[in-house]
Short mmCIF file of C-alpha atoms in Angstrom, two decimals:
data_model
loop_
_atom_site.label_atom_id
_atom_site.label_comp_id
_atom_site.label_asym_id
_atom_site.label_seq_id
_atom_site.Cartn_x
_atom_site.Cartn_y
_atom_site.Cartn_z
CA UNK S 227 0.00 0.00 0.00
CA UNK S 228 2.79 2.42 1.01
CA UNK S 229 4.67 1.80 -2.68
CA UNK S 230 1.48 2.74 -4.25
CA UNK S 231 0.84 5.37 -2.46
CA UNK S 232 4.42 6.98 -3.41
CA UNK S 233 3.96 5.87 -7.20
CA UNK S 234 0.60 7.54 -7.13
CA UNK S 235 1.57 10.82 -5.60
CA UNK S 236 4.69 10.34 -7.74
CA UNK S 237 2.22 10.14 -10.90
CA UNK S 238 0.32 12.98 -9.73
CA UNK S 239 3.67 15.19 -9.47
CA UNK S 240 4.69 14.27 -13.09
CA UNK S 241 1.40 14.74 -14.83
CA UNK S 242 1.44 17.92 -14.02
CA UNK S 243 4.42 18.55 -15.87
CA UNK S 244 3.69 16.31 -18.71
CA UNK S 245 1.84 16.63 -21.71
CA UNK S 246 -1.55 15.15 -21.55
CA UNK S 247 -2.79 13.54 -24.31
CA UNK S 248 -6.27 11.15 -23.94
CA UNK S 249 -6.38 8.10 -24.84
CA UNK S 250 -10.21 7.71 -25.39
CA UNK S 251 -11.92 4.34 -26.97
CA UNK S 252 -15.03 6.49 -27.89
CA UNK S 253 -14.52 9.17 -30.39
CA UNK S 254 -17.88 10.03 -31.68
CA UNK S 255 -21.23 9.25 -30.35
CA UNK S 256 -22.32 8.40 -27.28
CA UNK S 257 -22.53 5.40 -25.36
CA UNK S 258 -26.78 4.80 -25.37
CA UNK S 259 -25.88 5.18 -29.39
CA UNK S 260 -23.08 1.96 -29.60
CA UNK S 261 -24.64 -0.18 -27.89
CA UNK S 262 -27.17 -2.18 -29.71
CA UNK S 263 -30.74 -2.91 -28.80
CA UNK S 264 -30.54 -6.31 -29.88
CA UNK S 265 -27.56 -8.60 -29.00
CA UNK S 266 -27.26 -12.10 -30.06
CA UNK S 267 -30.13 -13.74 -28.86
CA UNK S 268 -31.44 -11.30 -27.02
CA UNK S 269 -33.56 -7.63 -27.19
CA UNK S 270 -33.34 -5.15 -24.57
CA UNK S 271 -37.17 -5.02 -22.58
CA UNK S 272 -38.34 -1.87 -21.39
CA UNK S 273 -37.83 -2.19 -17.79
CA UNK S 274 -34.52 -2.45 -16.26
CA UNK S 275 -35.54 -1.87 -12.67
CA UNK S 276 -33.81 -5.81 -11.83
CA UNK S 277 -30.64 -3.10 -12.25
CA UNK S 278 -28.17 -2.90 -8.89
CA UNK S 279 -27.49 0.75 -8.79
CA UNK S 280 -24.87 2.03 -6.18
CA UNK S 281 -26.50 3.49 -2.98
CA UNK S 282 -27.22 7.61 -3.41
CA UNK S 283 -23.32 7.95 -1.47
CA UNK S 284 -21.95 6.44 -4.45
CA UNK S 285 -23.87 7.90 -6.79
CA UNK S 286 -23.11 11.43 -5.59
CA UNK S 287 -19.44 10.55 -5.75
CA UNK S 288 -19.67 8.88 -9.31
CA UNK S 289 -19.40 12.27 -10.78
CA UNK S 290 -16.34 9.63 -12.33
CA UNK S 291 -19.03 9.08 -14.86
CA UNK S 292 -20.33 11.06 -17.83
CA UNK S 293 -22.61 8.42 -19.24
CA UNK S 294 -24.07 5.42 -18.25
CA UNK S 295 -26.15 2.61 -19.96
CA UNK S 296 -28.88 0.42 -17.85
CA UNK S 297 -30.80 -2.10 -20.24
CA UNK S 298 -32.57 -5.13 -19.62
CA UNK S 299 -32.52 -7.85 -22.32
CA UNK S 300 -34.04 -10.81 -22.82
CA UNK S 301 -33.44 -13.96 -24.57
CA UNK S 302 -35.37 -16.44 -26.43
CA UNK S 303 -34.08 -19.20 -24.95
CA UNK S 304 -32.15 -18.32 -22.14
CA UNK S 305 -32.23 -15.83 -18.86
CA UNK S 306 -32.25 -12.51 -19.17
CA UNK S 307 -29.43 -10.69 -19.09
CA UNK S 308 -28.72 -7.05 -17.08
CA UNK S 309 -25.93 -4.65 -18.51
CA UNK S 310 -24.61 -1.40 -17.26
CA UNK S 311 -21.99 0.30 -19.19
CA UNK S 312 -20.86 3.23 -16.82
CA UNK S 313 -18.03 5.62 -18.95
CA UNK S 314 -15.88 8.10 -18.02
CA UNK S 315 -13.71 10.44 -20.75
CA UNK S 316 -11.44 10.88 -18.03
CA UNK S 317 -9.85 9.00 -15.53
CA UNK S 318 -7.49 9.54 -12.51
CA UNK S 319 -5.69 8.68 -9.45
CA UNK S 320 -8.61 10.79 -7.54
CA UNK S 321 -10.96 9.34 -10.13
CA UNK S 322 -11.67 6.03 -10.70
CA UNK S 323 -14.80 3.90 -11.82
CA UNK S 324 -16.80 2.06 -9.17
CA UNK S 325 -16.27 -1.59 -9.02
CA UNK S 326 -18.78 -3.95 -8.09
CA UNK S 327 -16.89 -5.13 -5.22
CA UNK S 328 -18.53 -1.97 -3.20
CA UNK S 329 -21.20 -1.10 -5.02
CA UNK S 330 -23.40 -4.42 -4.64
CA UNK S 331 -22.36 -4.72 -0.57
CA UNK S 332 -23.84 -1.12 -0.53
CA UNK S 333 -27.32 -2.33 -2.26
CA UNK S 334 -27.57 -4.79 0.42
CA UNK S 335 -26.46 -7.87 -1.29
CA UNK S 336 -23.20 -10.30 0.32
CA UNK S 337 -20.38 -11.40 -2.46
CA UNK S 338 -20.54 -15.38 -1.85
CA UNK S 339 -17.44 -15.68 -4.26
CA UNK S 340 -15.26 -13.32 -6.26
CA UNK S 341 -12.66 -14.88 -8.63
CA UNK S 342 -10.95 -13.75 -11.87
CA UNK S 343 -11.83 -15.18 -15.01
CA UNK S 344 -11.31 -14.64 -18.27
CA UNK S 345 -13.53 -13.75 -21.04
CA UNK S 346 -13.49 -14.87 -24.54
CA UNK S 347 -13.72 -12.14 -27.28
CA UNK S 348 -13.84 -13.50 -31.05
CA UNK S 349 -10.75 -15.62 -32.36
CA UNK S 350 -7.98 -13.96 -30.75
CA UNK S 351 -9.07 -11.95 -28.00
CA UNK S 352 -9.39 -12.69 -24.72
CA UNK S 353 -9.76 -10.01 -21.79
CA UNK S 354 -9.21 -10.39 -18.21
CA UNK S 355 -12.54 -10.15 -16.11
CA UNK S 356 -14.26 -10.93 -12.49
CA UNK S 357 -17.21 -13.08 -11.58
CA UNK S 358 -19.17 -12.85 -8.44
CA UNK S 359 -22.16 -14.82 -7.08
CA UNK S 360 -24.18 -12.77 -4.93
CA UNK S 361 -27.26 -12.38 -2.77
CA UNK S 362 -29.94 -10.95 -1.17
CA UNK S 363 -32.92 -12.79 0.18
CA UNK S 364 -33.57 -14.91 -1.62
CA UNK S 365 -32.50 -13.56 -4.77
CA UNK S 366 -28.83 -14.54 -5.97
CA UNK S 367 -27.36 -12.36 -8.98
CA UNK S 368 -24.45 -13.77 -11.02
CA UNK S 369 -22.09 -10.48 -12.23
CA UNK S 370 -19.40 -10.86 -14.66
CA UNK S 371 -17.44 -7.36 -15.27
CA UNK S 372 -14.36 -5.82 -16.93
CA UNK S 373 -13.20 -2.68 -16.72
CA UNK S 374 -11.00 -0.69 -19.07
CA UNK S 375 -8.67 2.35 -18.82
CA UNK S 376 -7.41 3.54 -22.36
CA UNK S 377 -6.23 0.38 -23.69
CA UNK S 378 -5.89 -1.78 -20.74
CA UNK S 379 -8.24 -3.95 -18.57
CA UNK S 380 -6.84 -4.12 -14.84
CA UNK S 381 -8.57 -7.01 -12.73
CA UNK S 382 -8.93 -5.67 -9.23
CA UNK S 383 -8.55 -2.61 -7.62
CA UNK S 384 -4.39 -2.63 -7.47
CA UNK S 385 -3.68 -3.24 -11.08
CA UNK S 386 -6.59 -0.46 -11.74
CA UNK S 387 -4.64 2.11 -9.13
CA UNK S 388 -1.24 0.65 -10.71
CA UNK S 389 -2.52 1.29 -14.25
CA UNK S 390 -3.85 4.54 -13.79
CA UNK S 391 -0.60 5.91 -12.02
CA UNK S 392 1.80 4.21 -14.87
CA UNK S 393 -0.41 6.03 -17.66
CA UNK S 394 0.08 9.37 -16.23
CA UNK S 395 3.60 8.78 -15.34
CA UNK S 396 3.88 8.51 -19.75
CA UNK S 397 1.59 11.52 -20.13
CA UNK S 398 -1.33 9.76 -20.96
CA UNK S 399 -5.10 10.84 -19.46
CA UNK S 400 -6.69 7.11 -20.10
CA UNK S 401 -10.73 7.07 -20.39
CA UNK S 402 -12.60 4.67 -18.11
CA UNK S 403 -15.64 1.88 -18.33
CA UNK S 404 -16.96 -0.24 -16.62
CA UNK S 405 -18.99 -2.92 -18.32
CA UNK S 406 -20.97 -5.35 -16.29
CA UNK S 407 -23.38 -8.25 -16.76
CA UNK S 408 -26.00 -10.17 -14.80
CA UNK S 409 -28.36 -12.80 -14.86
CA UNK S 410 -30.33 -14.18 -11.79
CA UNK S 411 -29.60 -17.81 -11.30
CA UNK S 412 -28.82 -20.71 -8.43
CA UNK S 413 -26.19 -21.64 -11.37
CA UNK S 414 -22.91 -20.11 -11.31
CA UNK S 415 -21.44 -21.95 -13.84
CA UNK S 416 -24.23 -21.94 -16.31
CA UNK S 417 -24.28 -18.12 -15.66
CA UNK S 418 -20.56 -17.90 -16.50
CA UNK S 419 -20.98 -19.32 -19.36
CA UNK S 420 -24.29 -17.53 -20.41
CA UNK S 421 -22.96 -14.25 -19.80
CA UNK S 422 -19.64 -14.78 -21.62
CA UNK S 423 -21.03 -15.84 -24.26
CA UNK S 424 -23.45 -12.12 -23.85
CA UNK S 425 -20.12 -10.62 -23.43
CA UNK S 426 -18.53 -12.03 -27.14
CA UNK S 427 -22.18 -11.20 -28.47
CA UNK S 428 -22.17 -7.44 -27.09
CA UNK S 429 -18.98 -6.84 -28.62
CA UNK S 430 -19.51 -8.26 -32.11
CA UNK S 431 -22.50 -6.53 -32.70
CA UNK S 432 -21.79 -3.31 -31.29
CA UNK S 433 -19.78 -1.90 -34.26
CA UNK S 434 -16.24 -0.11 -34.26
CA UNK S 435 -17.53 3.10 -31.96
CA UNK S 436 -18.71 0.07 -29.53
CA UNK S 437 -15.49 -1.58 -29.42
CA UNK S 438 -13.47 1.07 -28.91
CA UNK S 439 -15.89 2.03 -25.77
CA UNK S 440 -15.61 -1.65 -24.58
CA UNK S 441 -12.75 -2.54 -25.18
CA UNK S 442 -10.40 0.80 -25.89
CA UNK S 443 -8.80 1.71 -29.42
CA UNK S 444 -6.66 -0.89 -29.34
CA UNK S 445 -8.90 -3.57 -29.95
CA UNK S 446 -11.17 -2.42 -32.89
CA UNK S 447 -10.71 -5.20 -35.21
CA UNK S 448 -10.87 -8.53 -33.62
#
């Protein structure tokens, strides 16, 4: 914790004095525009209230984001799906994108397991990602996330702090996303696979603006 500290004041020190150039994965539309209404299998449904949303706290202090995307989709023959695509043009050691870790605890729900996984995306692409079971009640919610600064996709909240400070130690001012998907289900490992296989879907169909927001401008051919 103390190393990161330094390197993060030590980033903040030499941004200042460095040229700033963004590094930004969506360059002309906005995010409700990229992502599609209909994905795979599935077609977004008109009510999305199933949506976690981070306690009013959070919200107040996610200022980090400029947009953000809550659908509800459906499938023909499987459970629906819940994505939130919350995007930042900016991001920052002071400024960082919530992470499910803290935002589902704060809705009332306990994380029964948290591992990293990773997520399949076309023929030669595959990103790092979590997967938590969680729960509520009764209800249990299967999450799979990513997240993405510029062009990279830290796993947990020390690569993301780590990544940040490295970028702005080069001059660069990365954007941020988080992209998230959920399904309710008793089945973790049928939801793994269900929403990986949204996640490959989302991606192909969301066009080369929707790539670069998921997955940076690195990645827009895949």
């Amino acid at each position: 914790m103390l190393v990161g500290s330094l390197l993060i004041s030590a980033a903040g020190l030499s941004f200042a004095r460095l040229p700033r150039t963004p590094v930004i994965g969506l360059t002309r539309g906005t995010a409700q525009d990229v992502i599609p209404r209909r994905i795979g299998g599935w077609t977004e449904v008109s009510s999305p209230e199933d949506i976690v949303l981070p306690p009013e706290d959070e919200r107040k202090a996610a200022a980090t984001y400029d947009e953000q995307v809550m659908r509800a989709y459906a499938g023909r023959r499987s459970e629906a799906v819940m994505l939130l695509v919350a995007y930042a043009r900016s991001q920052s050691s002071m400024l960082m994108v919530h992470r499910p870790e803290s935002c589902y605890p704060g809705a009332g729900f306990t994380i029964l397991s948290n591992e990293a996984v990773k997520i399949r995306i076309g023929s030669s692409l595959s990103i790092d990602g979590r997967f938590l079971t969680t729960k509520r009640d009764s209800r249990v919610e299967q999450v799979l996330y990513w997240t993405r600064f510029g062009n990279e996709m830290p796993s947990d909240w020390d690569a993301q702090r780590w990544s940040i400070a490295v970028q702005a130690l080069h001059g660069y001012v990365p954007d941020g996303v988080l992209v998230r998907l959920s399904t309710v289900s008793q089945d973790a490992l049928q939801s793994l696979n269900l929403l990986r296989l949204f996640a490959a879907e989302l991606v192909r169909t969301s066009g080369q603006q929707g790539r670069g927001l998921l997955l940076g401008p690195a990645n827009l051919e895949i």
